[in-house]
């Protein structure tokens, strides 16, 4: 959880996106965006002038689609449109990420931090599925799953802002995840300490483990083992497609005759249904995994 002192610091630091840092990152990210992941993004015209809550689907272990979206946003708007994104709370437990997150417009996921951002007229990007969605097996790559997390609906209603869905396709093919590894995370205490609901098992991580157990690394210089370990996290160059959808006016969908729970569920189902429909349409256009 984010402490009160950390919240105050985050509120004070909102908007400290470092333009100089973003510009330094730009050439590297442009290479990934244009050549490695061959990103395509449509629907910019659907972004209203007012503050909104962007809702996206999470993919691919290290979620490179978030970095690509950040780059596309910065390239298009520079600092002219104020926006932030919610990052996993694990960012607060690492000095490097505590330094990095504000500079790229990210604040740790916390309801009060999110509400504060919206009330300060920052549009906000959230991924309701969180790491549970990004850790889903490769066989589930065509399904958006928010695990019935309705916090984003409650946030939009509370802040009186529309929801703008952003659907990404292809990013989950950058890693072949075989299993979420929930049991491993539980045994290692990652769920309790870092709120991590899994430690994904991929084809490359299994191969690395086999190399360790079989003694393959003893045949090579010791430098090979660290390089092999790092390679586990290098994403495959999967083509990514993004579609920004028309804004959903959640306030107009609220029915006073229904209970809060019923309203939240209905709006949740609507947002998820709209996103899944577009996700299916985009996947129907892909001929091959990774290649697109």
PDB file of C-alpha atoms in Angstrom:
ATOM      1  CA  UNK A   1       0.000   0.000   0.000  1.00  0.00           C
ATOM      2  CA  UNK A   2       1.058   3.587  -0.595  1.00  0.00           C
ATOM      3  CA  UNK A   3       1.730   5.375   2.699  1.00  0.00           C
ATOM      4  CA  UNK A   4       0.307   8.815   3.522  1.00  0.00           C
ATOM      5  CA  UNK A   5       3.749  10.406   3.242  1.00  0.00           C
ATOM      6  CA  UNK A   6       4.313   8.791  -0.148  1.00  0.00           C
ATOM      7  CA  UNK A   7       0.893   9.983  -1.338  1.00  0.00           C
ATOM      8  CA  UNK A   8       1.711  13.555  -0.361  1.00  0.00           C
ATOM      9  CA  UNK A   9       4.995  13.384  -2.222  1.00  0.00           C
ATOM     10  CA  UNK A  10       3.276  11.891  -5.262  1.00  0.00           C
ATOM     11  CA  UNK A  11       0.642  14.624  -5.246  1.00  0.00           C
ATOM     12  CA  UNK A  12       3.404  17.226  -5.060  1.00  0.00           C
ATOM     13  CA  UNK A  13       5.322  15.547  -7.878  1.00  0.00           C
ATOM     14  CA  UNK A  14       2.376  15.173 -10.256  1.00  0.00           C
ATOM     15  CA  UNK A  15       3.276  16.720 -13.567  1.00  0.00           C
ATOM     16  CA  UNK A  16       7.018  16.343 -13.141  1.00  0.00           C
ATOM     17  CA  UNK A  17       7.288  14.519 -16.444  1.00  0.00           C
ATOM     18  CA  UNK A  18      10.825  15.304 -17.460  1.00  0.00           C
ATOM     19  CA  UNK A  19      10.756  16.593 -21.074  1.00  0.00           C
ATOM     20  CA  UNK A  20      14.533  16.438 -21.364  1.00  0.00           C
ATOM     21  CA  UNK A  21      14.543  12.815 -20.218  1.00  0.00           C
ATOM     22  CA  UNK A  22      11.683  11.961 -22.597  1.00  0.00           C
ATOM     23  CA  UNK A  23      13.572  13.511 -25.509  1.00  0.00           C
ATOM     24  CA  UNK A  24      16.704  11.534 -24.654  1.00  0.00           C
ATOM     25  CA  UNK A  25      14.668   8.323 -24.647  1.00  0.00           C
ATOM     26  CA  UNK A  26      12.881   9.203 -27.882  1.00  0.00           C
ATOM     27  CA  UNK A  27      15.429   7.886 -30.458  1.00  0.00           C
ATOM     28  CA  UNK A  28      15.671   4.501 -28.715  1.00  0.00           C
ATOM     29  CA  UNK A  29      11.907   4.210 -28.258  1.00  0.00           C
ATOM     30  CA  UNK A  30      11.305   5.323 -31.844  1.00  0.00           C
ATOM     31  CA  UNK A  31      13.481   2.433 -33.014  1.00  0.00           C
ATOM     32  CA  UNK A  32      11.394  -0.002 -30.989  1.00  0.00           C
ATOM     33  CA  UNK A  33       8.133   1.628 -32.037  1.00  0.00           C
ATOM     34  CA  UNK A  34       8.784   1.890 -35.759  1.00  0.00           C
ATOM     35  CA  UNK A  35      11.134  -0.991 -36.563  1.00  0.00           C
ATOM     36  CA  UNK A  36      11.118  -3.616 -33.797  1.00  0.00           C
ATOM     37  CA  UNK A  37       7.430  -3.762 -32.835  1.00  0.00           C
ATOM     38  CA  UNK A  38       6.195  -2.067 -36.054  1.00  0.00           C
ATOM     39  CA  UNK A  39       3.473  -0.283 -34.098  1.00  0.00           C
ATOM     40  CA  UNK A  40       0.306   1.077 -35.659  1.00  0.00           C
ATOM     41  CA  UNK A  41      -1.984   3.403 -33.728  1.00  0.00           C
ATOM     42  CA  UNK A  42      -5.348   4.730 -34.859  1.00  0.00           C
ATOM     43  CA  UNK A  43      -8.196   6.654 -33.271  1.00  0.00           C
ATOM     44  CA  UNK A  44      -6.417   9.782 -32.064  1.00  0.00           C
ATOM     45  CA  UNK A  45      -9.474  11.758 -33.156  1.00  0.00           C
ATOM     46  CA  UNK A  46     -11.495   9.976 -30.447  1.00  0.00           C
ATOM     47  CA  UNK A  47      -9.607  11.690 -27.622  1.00  0.00           C
ATOM     48  CA  UNK A  48     -11.766  14.514 -26.202  1.00  0.00           C
ATOM     49  CA  UNK A  49     -10.356  17.873 -25.184  1.00  0.00           C
ATOM     50  CA  UNK A  50     -11.461  17.294 -21.586  1.00  0.00           C
ATOM     51  CA  UNK A  51      -9.905  15.103 -18.898  1.00  0.00           C
ATOM     52  CA  UNK A  52     -10.594  11.391 -19.430  1.00  0.00           C
ATOM     53  CA  UNK A  53      -9.829   7.998 -17.961  1.00  0.00           C
ATOM     54  CA  UNK A  54      -8.025   5.827 -20.508  1.00  0.00           C
ATOM     55  CA  UNK A  55      -8.564   2.090 -19.965  1.00  0.00           C
ATOM     56  CA  UNK A  56      -6.254  -0.425 -21.626  1.00  0.00           C
ATOM     57  CA  UNK A  57      -5.641  -4.165 -21.762  1.00  0.00           C
ATOM     58  CA  UNK A  58      -2.333  -5.400 -20.330  1.00  0.00           C
ATOM     59  CA  UNK A  59      -0.028  -7.770 -22.224  1.00  0.00           C
ATOM     60  CA  UNK A  60       3.229  -9.616 -22.411  1.00  0.00           C
ATOM     61  CA  UNK A  61       5.083 -10.052 -19.121  1.00  0.00           C
ATOM     62  CA  UNK A  62       7.031  -6.763 -19.159  1.00  0.00           C
ATOM     63  CA  UNK A  63       4.170  -4.893 -20.867  1.00  0.00           C
ATOM     64  CA  UNK A  64       6.160  -3.171 -23.594  1.00  0.00           C
ATOM     65  CA  UNK A  65       2.891  -1.881 -25.055  1.00  0.00           C
ATOM     66  CA  UNK A  66       2.797   0.670 -22.216  1.00  0.00           C
ATOM     67  CA  UNK A  67       6.208   2.028 -23.183  1.00  0.00           C
ATOM     68  CA  UNK A  68       5.151   2.202 -26.828  1.00  0.00           C
ATOM     69  CA  UNK A  69       1.972   4.048 -25.879  1.00  0.00           C
ATOM     70  CA  UNK A  70       3.975   6.500 -23.776  1.00  0.00           C
ATOM     71  CA  UNK A  71       6.277   7.154 -26.720  1.00  0.00           C
ATOM     72  CA  UNK A  72       3.399   7.650 -29.165  1.00  0.00           C
ATOM     73  CA  UNK A  73       1.709  10.060 -26.757  1.00  0.00           C
ATOM     74  CA  UNK A  74       4.877  12.076 -26.178  1.00  0.00           C
ATOM     75  CA  UNK A  75       5.702  12.164 -29.876  1.00  0.00           C
ATOM     76  CA  UNK A  76       2.238  13.495 -30.713  1.00  0.00           C
ATOM     77  CA  UNK A  77       1.565  15.898 -27.861  1.00  0.00           C
ATOM     78  CA  UNK A  78       4.929  16.599 -26.191  1.00  0.00           C
ATOM     79  CA  UNK A  79       3.751  18.457 -23.090  1.00  0.00           C
ATOM     80  CA  UNK A  80       0.603  20.008 -24.538  1.00  0.00           C
ATOM     81  CA  UNK A  81      -1.781  17.369 -23.126  1.00  0.00           C
ATOM     82  CA  UNK A  82      -1.410  16.428 -19.483  1.00  0.00           C
ATOM     83  CA  UNK A  83      -1.609  12.708 -18.832  1.00  0.00           C
ATOM     84  CA  UNK A  84      -0.311  10.186 -16.324  1.00  0.00           C
ATOM     85  CA  UNK A  85      -0.393   6.412 -16.052  1.00  0.00           C
ATOM     86  CA  UNK A  86      -0.829   4.138 -13.062  1.00  0.00           C
ATOM     87  CA  UNK A  87       2.085   1.794 -12.400  1.00  0.00           C
ATOM     88  CA  UNK A  88       2.170  -1.288 -10.166  1.00  0.00           C
ATOM     89  CA  UNK A  89       2.904  -0.494  -6.521  1.00  0.00           C
ATOM     90  CA  UNK A  90       6.133  -2.506  -6.766  1.00  0.00           C
ATOM     91  CA  UNK A  91       7.621   0.680  -8.253  1.00  0.00           C
ATOM     92  CA  UNK A  92       7.721   2.186  -4.765  1.00  0.00           C
ATOM     93  CA  UNK A  93       9.898  -0.637  -3.475  1.00  0.00           C
ATOM     94  CA  UNK A  94      12.758  -0.026  -5.890  1.00  0.00           C
ATOM     95  CA  UNK A  95      14.929   3.129  -5.833  1.00  0.00           C
ATOM     96  CA  UNK A  96      15.432   3.054  -9.602  1.00  0.00           C
ATOM     97  CA  UNK A  97      11.713   2.874 -10.363  1.00  0.00           C
ATOM     98  CA  UNK A  98      10.969   5.520  -7.730  1.00  0.00           C
ATOM     99  CA  UNK A  99      13.315   7.769  -9.693  1.00  0.00           C
ATOM    100  CA  UNK A 100      12.064   6.693 -13.136  1.00  0.00           C
ATOM    101  CA  UNK A 101       8.273   6.611 -12.819  1.00  0.00           C
ATOM    102  CA  UNK A 102       7.581  10.352 -12.389  1.00  0.00           C
ATOM    103  CA  UNK A 103       9.889  11.167 -15.296  1.00  0.00           C
ATOM    104  CA  UNK A 104       7.819   9.141 -17.732  1.00  0.00           C
ATOM    105  CA  UNK A 105       4.471  10.216 -16.329  1.00  0.00           C
ATOM    106  CA  UNK A 106       3.729   7.214 -14.129  1.00  0.00           C
ATOM    107  CA  UNK A 107       2.447   7.142 -10.560  1.00  0.00           C
ATOM    108  CA  UNK A 108       1.875   3.997  -8.475  1.00  0.00           C
ATOM    109  CA  UNK A 109      -1.604   2.509  -8.630  1.00  0.00           C
ATOM    110  CA  UNK A 110      -3.593   3.768  -5.663  1.00  0.00           C
ATOM    111  CA  UNK A 111      -7.228   4.966  -5.619  1.00  0.00           C
ATOM    112  CA  UNK A 112      -6.438   8.282  -3.935  1.00  0.00           C
ATOM    113  CA  UNK A 113      -3.460   9.001  -6.183  1.00  0.00           C
ATOM    114  CA  UNK A 114      -5.632   8.254  -9.219  1.00  0.00           C
ATOM    115  CA  UNK A 115      -8.479  10.470  -8.032  1.00  0.00           C
ATOM    116  CA  UNK A 116      -6.093  13.305  -7.188  1.00  0.00           C
ATOM    117  CA  UNK A 117      -4.616  13.148 -10.684  1.00  0.00           C
ATOM    118  CA  UNK A 118      -8.033  13.365 -12.346  1.00  0.00           C
ATOM    119  CA  UNK A 119      -9.177  16.242 -10.130  1.00  0.00           C
ATOM    120  CA  UNK A 120      -6.034  18.115 -11.147  1.00  0.00           C
ATOM    121  CA  UNK A 121      -7.093  17.759 -14.783  1.00  0.00           C
ATOM    122  CA  UNK A 122      -4.610  15.045 -15.691  1.00  0.00           C
ATOM    123  CA  UNK A 123      -6.023  12.391 -17.974  1.00  0.00           C
ATOM    124  CA  UNK A 124      -5.111   9.006 -16.574  1.00  0.00           C
ATOM    125  CA  UNK A 125      -4.226   5.627 -18.102  1.00  0.00           C
ATOM    126  CA  UNK A 126      -5.186   2.528 -16.121  1.00  0.00           C
ATOM    127  CA  UNK A 127      -4.905  -1.204 -16.760  1.00  0.00           C
ATOM    128  CA  UNK A 128      -7.613  -2.891 -14.653  1.00  0.00           C
ATOM    129  CA  UNK A 129      -6.316  -6.391 -15.418  1.00  0.00           C
ATOM    130  CA  UNK A 130      -2.935  -5.500 -13.940  1.00  0.00           C
ATOM    131  CA  UNK A 131      -0.166  -8.046 -13.835  1.00  0.00           C
ATOM    132  CA  UNK A 132      -2.702 -10.892 -13.671  1.00  0.00           C
ATOM    133  CA  UNK A 133      -3.755 -10.048 -17.212  1.00  0.00           C
ATOM    134  CA  UNK A 134      -0.220  -9.472 -18.480  1.00  0.00           C
ATOM    135  CA  UNK A 135       0.841 -12.829 -16.993  1.00  0.00           C
ATOM    136  CA  UNK A 136      -1.932 -14.812 -18.706  1.00  0.00           C
ATOM    137  CA  UNK A 137      -0.877 -17.834 -20.791  1.00  0.00           C
ATOM    138  CA  UNK A 138      -0.160 -17.470 -24.507  1.00  0.00           C
ATOM    139  CA  UNK A 139      -3.277 -19.532 -25.257  1.00  0.00           C
ATOM    140  CA  UNK A 140      -5.388 -16.752 -23.684  1.00  0.00           C
ATOM    141  CA  UNK A 141      -3.783 -13.940 -25.679  1.00  0.00           C
ATOM    142  CA  UNK A 142      -7.005 -13.222 -27.589  1.00  0.00           C
ATOM    143  CA  UNK A 143      -9.055 -12.610 -24.450  1.00  0.00           C
ATOM    144  CA  UNK A 144      -9.178  -9.370 -22.458  1.00  0.00           C
ATOM    145  CA  UNK A 145      -9.583 -10.166 -18.770  1.00  0.00           C
ATOM    146  CA  UNK A 146     -10.078  -7.554 -16.049  1.00  0.00           C
ATOM    147  CA  UNK A 147     -10.891 -10.214 -13.418  1.00  0.00           C
ATOM    148  CA  UNK A 148     -14.044  -8.355 -12.355  1.00  0.00           C
ATOM    149  CA  UNK A 149     -11.952  -5.439 -11.087  1.00  0.00           C
ATOM    150  CA  UNK A 150     -14.380  -2.537 -11.232  1.00  0.00           C
ATOM    151  CA  UNK A 151     -12.245   0.111  -9.566  1.00  0.00           C
ATOM    152  CA  UNK A 152     -11.862   1.971 -12.856  1.00  0.00           C
ATOM    153  CA  UNK A 153     -15.653   2.304 -13.178  1.00  0.00           C
ATOM    154  CA  UNK A 154     -15.961   3.658  -9.636  1.00  0.00           C
ATOM    155  CA  UNK A 155     -13.079   6.056 -10.306  1.00  0.00           C
ATOM    156  CA  UNK A 156     -14.648   7.425 -13.492  1.00  0.00           C
ATOM    157  CA  UNK A 157     -17.998   7.926 -11.754  1.00  0.00           C
ATOM    158  CA  UNK A 158     -16.396   9.570  -8.720  1.00  0.00           C
ATOM    159  CA  UNK A 159     -14.271  11.934 -10.818  1.00  0.00           C
ATOM    160  CA  UNK A 160     -17.089  12.541 -13.341  1.00  0.00           C
ATOM    161  CA  UNK A 161     -14.926  11.756 -16.373  1.00  0.00           C
ATOM    162  CA  UNK A 162     -15.637   9.643 -19.480  1.00  0.00           C
ATOM    163  CA  UNK A 163     -13.804   6.396 -20.197  1.00  0.00           C
ATOM    164  CA  UNK A 164     -11.749   6.142 -23.381  1.00  0.00           C
ATOM    165  CA  UNK A 165     -10.757   2.510 -24.104  1.00  0.00           C
ATOM    166  CA  UNK A 166      -7.407   1.775 -25.755  1.00  0.00           C
ATOM    167  CA  UNK A 167      -7.201  -1.718 -27.231  1.00  0.00           C
ATOM    168  CA  UNK A 168      -3.790  -3.206 -27.969  1.00  0.00           C
ATOM    169  CA  UNK A 169      -3.219  -6.365 -29.988  1.00  0.00           C
ATOM    170  CA  UNK A 170      -0.010  -8.310 -30.553  1.00  0.00           C
ATOM    171  CA  UNK A 171       1.950  -7.341 -27.453  1.00  0.00           C
ATOM    172  CA  UNK A 172       1.093 -10.608 -25.721  1.00  0.00           C
ATOM    173  CA  UNK A 173       2.892 -12.480 -28.483  1.00  0.00           C
ATOM    174  CA  UNK A 174       6.209 -10.906 -27.468  1.00  0.00           C
ATOM    175  CA  UNK A 175       6.582 -13.681 -24.872  1.00  0.00           C
ATOM    176  CA  UNK A 176       5.289 -17.244 -24.922  1.00  0.00           C
ATOM    177  CA  UNK A 177       3.911 -17.585 -21.405  1.00  0.00           C
ATOM    178  CA  UNK A 178       3.018 -21.158 -20.504  1.00  0.00           C
ATOM    179  CA  UNK A 179       1.702 -20.601 -16.980  1.00  0.00           C
ATOM    180  CA  UNK A 180       1.066 -17.655 -14.662  1.00  0.00           C
ATOM    181  CA  UNK A 181       3.048 -19.284 -11.865  1.00  0.00           C
ATOM    182  CA  UNK A 182       0.657 -18.217  -9.088  1.00  0.00           C
ATOM    183  CA  UNK A 183       1.832 -21.025  -6.813  1.00  0.00           C
ATOM    184  CA  UNK A 184       5.477 -20.005  -7.231  1.00  0.00           C
ATOM    185  CA  UNK A 185       4.686 -16.386  -6.366  1.00  0.00           C
ATOM    186  CA  UNK A 186       2.737 -17.539  -3.319  1.00  0.00           C
ATOM    187  CA  UNK A 187       5.551 -19.786  -2.087  1.00  0.00           C
ATOM    188  CA  UNK A 188       8.139 -17.019  -2.531  1.00  0.00           C
ATOM    189  CA  UNK A 189       5.976 -14.510  -0.696  1.00  0.00           C
ATOM    190  CA  UNK A 190       5.739 -12.211  -3.719  1.00  0.00           C
ATOM    191  CA  UNK A 191       1.978 -11.887  -3.469  1.00  0.00           C
ATOM    192  CA  UNK A 192       2.060 -10.698   0.130  1.00  0.00           C
ATOM    193  CA  UNK A 193       5.131  -8.464  -0.170  1.00  0.00           C
ATOM    194  CA  UNK A 194       4.744  -6.983  -3.664  1.00  0.00           C
ATOM    195  CA  UNK A 195       1.108  -7.813  -4.600  1.00  0.00           C
ATOM    196  CA  UNK A 196       2.433  -9.930  -7.474  1.00  0.00           C
ATOM    197  CA  UNK A 197      -0.091 -12.607  -8.377  1.00  0.00           C
ATOM    198  CA  UNK A 198       2.306 -14.719 -10.400  1.00  0.00           C
ATOM    199  CA  UNK A 199       5.823 -15.492 -11.586  1.00  0.00           C
ATOM    200  CA  UNK A 200       5.240 -16.458 -15.224  1.00  0.00           C
ATOM    201  CA  UNK A 201       6.814 -19.537 -16.733  1.00  0.00           C
ATOM    202  CA  UNK A 202       7.908 -19.013 -20.333  1.00  0.00           C
ATOM    203  CA  UNK A 203       9.551 -21.285 -22.880  1.00  0.00           C
ATOM    204  CA  UNK A 204      12.833 -19.413 -22.496  1.00  0.00           C
ATOM    205  CA  UNK A 205      12.764 -19.539 -18.697  1.00  0.00           C
ATOM    206  CA  UNK A 206      12.229 -23.314 -18.859  1.00  0.00           C
ATOM    207  CA  UNK A 207      15.118 -23.634 -21.301  1.00  0.00           C
ATOM    208  CA  UNK A 208      17.345 -21.571 -18.994  1.00  0.00           C
ATOM    209  CA  UNK A 209      16.374 -23.762 -16.039  1.00  0.00           C
ATOM    210  CA  UNK A 210      17.128 -26.884 -18.067  1.00  0.00           C
ATOM    211  CA  UNK A 211      20.567 -25.483 -18.928  1.00  0.00           C
ATOM    212  CA  UNK A 212      21.271 -24.860 -15.233  1.00  0.00           C
ATOM    213  CA  UNK A 213      20.100 -28.294 -14.091  1.00  0.00           C
ATOM    214  CA  UNK A 214      21.783 -30.209 -16.918  1.00  0.00           C
ATOM    215  CA  UNK A 215      25.111 -28.443 -16.427  1.00  0.00           C
ATOM    216  CA  UNK A 216      25.208 -26.990 -19.935  1.00  0.00           C
ATOM    217  CA  UNK A 217      26.649 -23.726 -18.619  1.00  0.00           C
ATOM    218  CA  UNK A 218      29.713 -25.560 -17.318  1.00  0.00           C
ATOM    219  CA  UNK A 219      30.739 -26.065 -20.944  1.00  0.00           C
ATOM    220  CA  UNK A 220      30.847 -22.326 -21.599  1.00  0.00           C
ATOM    221  CA  UNK A 221      32.461 -19.293 -19.980  1.00  0.00           C
ATOM    222  CA  UNK A 222      30.629 -17.992 -16.923  1.00  0.00           C
ATOM    223  CA  UNK A 223      29.670 -14.851 -18.830  1.00  0.00           C
ATOM    224  CA  UNK A 224      27.269 -16.906 -20.940  1.00  0.00           C
ATOM    225  CA  UNK A 225      24.960 -17.719 -18.021  1.00  0.00           C
ATOM    226  CA  UNK A 226      24.091 -14.088 -17.142  1.00  0.00           C
ATOM    227  CA  UNK A 227      23.523 -13.300 -20.815  1.00  0.00           C
ATOM    228  CA  UNK A 228      21.261 -16.314 -21.138  1.00  0.00           C
ATOM    229  CA  UNK A 229      19.320 -15.165 -18.080  1.00  0.00           C
ATOM    230  CA  UNK A 230      18.882 -11.655 -19.490  1.00  0.00           C
ATOM    231  CA  UNK A 231      17.641 -13.134 -22.772  1.00  0.00           C
ATOM    232  CA  UNK A 232      14.613 -14.507 -20.898  1.00  0.00           C
ATOM    233  CA  UNK A 233      13.278 -10.964 -20.666  1.00  0.00           C
ATOM    234  CA  UNK A 234      14.043  -9.798 -24.213  1.00  0.00           C
ATOM    235  CA  UNK A 235      10.696  -9.594 -26.042  1.00  0.00           C
ATOM    236  CA  UNK A 236      10.123 -11.089 -29.464  1.00  0.00           C
ATOM    237  CA  UNK A 237       9.517  -8.444 -32.174  1.00  0.00           C
ATOM    238  CA  UNK A 238       5.758  -8.917 -32.253  1.00  0.00           C
ATOM    239  CA  UNK A 239       3.825  -6.412 -34.343  1.00  0.00           C
ATOM    240  CA  UNK A 240       1.630  -4.232 -32.105  1.00  0.00           C
ATOM    241  CA  UNK A 241      -1.618  -2.553 -33.105  1.00  0.00           C
ATOM    242  CA  UNK A 242      -3.411   0.059 -30.995  1.00  0.00           C
ATOM    243  CA  UNK A 243      -6.938   1.421 -31.402  1.00  0.00           C
ATOM    244  CA  UNK A 244      -8.237   4.354 -29.387  1.00  0.00           C
ATOM    245  CA  UNK A 245     -12.013   3.989 -29.147  1.00  0.00           C
ATOM    246  CA  UNK A 246     -14.731   6.648 -28.791  1.00  0.00           C
ATOM    247  CA  UNK A 247     -15.329   7.976 -25.287  1.00  0.00           C
ATOM    248  CA  UNK A 248     -17.931   6.254 -23.114  1.00  0.00           C
ATOM    249  CA  UNK A 249     -20.035   8.641 -21.024  1.00  0.00           C
ATOM    250  CA  UNK A 250     -20.397   6.577 -17.865  1.00  0.00           C
ATOM    251  CA  UNK A 251     -22.382   9.275 -16.053  1.00  0.00           C
ATOM    252  CA  UNK A 252     -25.186   9.041 -18.605  1.00  0.00           C
ATOM    253  CA  UNK A 253     -25.197   5.251 -18.195  1.00  0.00           C
ATOM    254  CA  UNK A 254     -25.817   5.477 -14.454  1.00  0.00           C
ATOM    255  CA  UNK A 255     -29.352   4.429 -13.539  1.00  0.00           C
ATOM    256  CA  UNK A 256     -30.529   5.826 -10.167  1.00  0.00           C
ATOM    257  CA  UNK A 257     -33.158   3.082 -10.031  1.00  0.00           C
ATOM    258  CA  UNK A 258     -30.443   0.425  -9.805  1.00  0.00           C
ATOM    259  CA  UNK A 259     -28.049  -0.342  -6.967  1.00  0.00           C
ATOM    260  CA  UNK A 260     -24.455   0.864  -7.102  1.00  0.00           C
ATOM    261  CA  UNK A 261     -23.271  -2.712  -7.586  1.00  0.00           C
ATOM    262  CA  UNK A 262     -25.658  -3.284 -10.489  1.00  0.00           C
ATOM    263  CA  UNK A 263     -24.629  -0.028 -12.146  1.00  0.00           C
ATOM    264  CA  UNK A 264     -20.934  -0.766 -11.725  1.00  0.00           C
ATOM    265  CA  UNK A 265     -21.379  -4.264 -13.144  1.00  0.00           C
ATOM    266  CA  UNK A 266     -23.379  -3.055 -16.147  1.00  0.00           C
ATOM    267  CA  UNK A 267     -20.861  -0.336 -17.028  1.00  0.00           C
ATOM    268  CA  UNK A 268     -17.976  -2.765 -16.480  1.00  0.00           C
ATOM    269  CA  UNK A 269     -19.585  -5.323 -18.798  1.00  0.00           C
ATOM    270  CA  UNK A 270     -20.212  -2.650 -21.425  1.00  0.00           C
ATOM    271  CA  UNK A 271     -16.623  -1.353 -21.435  1.00  0.00           C
ATOM    272  CA  UNK A 272     -15.170  -4.866 -21.494  1.00  0.00           C
ATOM    273  CA  UNK A 273     -17.584  -5.923 -24.249  1.00  0.00           C
ATOM    274  CA  UNK A 274     -16.710  -2.955 -26.456  1.00  0.00           C
ATOM    275  CA  UNK A 275     -12.992  -3.594 -26.008  1.00  0.00           C
ATOM    276  CA  UNK A 276     -13.251  -7.349 -26.622  1.00  0.00           C
ATOM    277  CA  UNK A 277     -15.215  -6.774 -29.834  1.00  0.00           C
ATOM    278  CA  UNK A 278     -12.484  -4.512 -31.220  1.00  0.00           C
ATOM    279  CA  UNK A 279      -9.807  -6.895 -29.934  1.00  0.00           C
ATOM    280  CA  UNK A 280     -11.455  -9.721 -31.891  1.00  0.00           C
ATOM    281  CA  UNK A 281     -11.651  -7.551 -35.019  1.00  0.00           C
ATOM    282  CA  UNK A 282      -7.972  -6.674 -34.845  1.00  0.00           C
ATOM    283  CA  UNK A 283      -6.918 -10.269 -34.206  1.00  0.00           C
ATOM    284  CA  UNK A 284      -8.943 -11.372 -37.234  1.00  0.00           C
ATOM    285  CA  UNK A 285      -6.641  -9.199 -39.349  1.00  0.00           C
ATOM    286  CA  UNK A 286      -3.486 -10.923 -38.100  1.00  0.00           C
ATOM    287  CA  UNK A 287      -2.258 -13.749 -40.297  1.00  0.00           C
ATOM    288  CA  UNK A 288       0.584 -15.020 -38.118  1.00  0.00           C
ATOM    289  CA  UNK A 289       1.631 -14.749 -34.465  1.00  0.00           C
ATOM    290  CA  UNK A 290       4.461 -12.236 -33.911  1.00  0.00           C
ATOM    291  CA  UNK A 291       4.633 -11.311 -37.613  1.00  0.00           C
ATOM    292  CA  UNK A 292       1.153  -9.811 -37.589  1.00  0.00           C
TER     293      UNK A 292
END
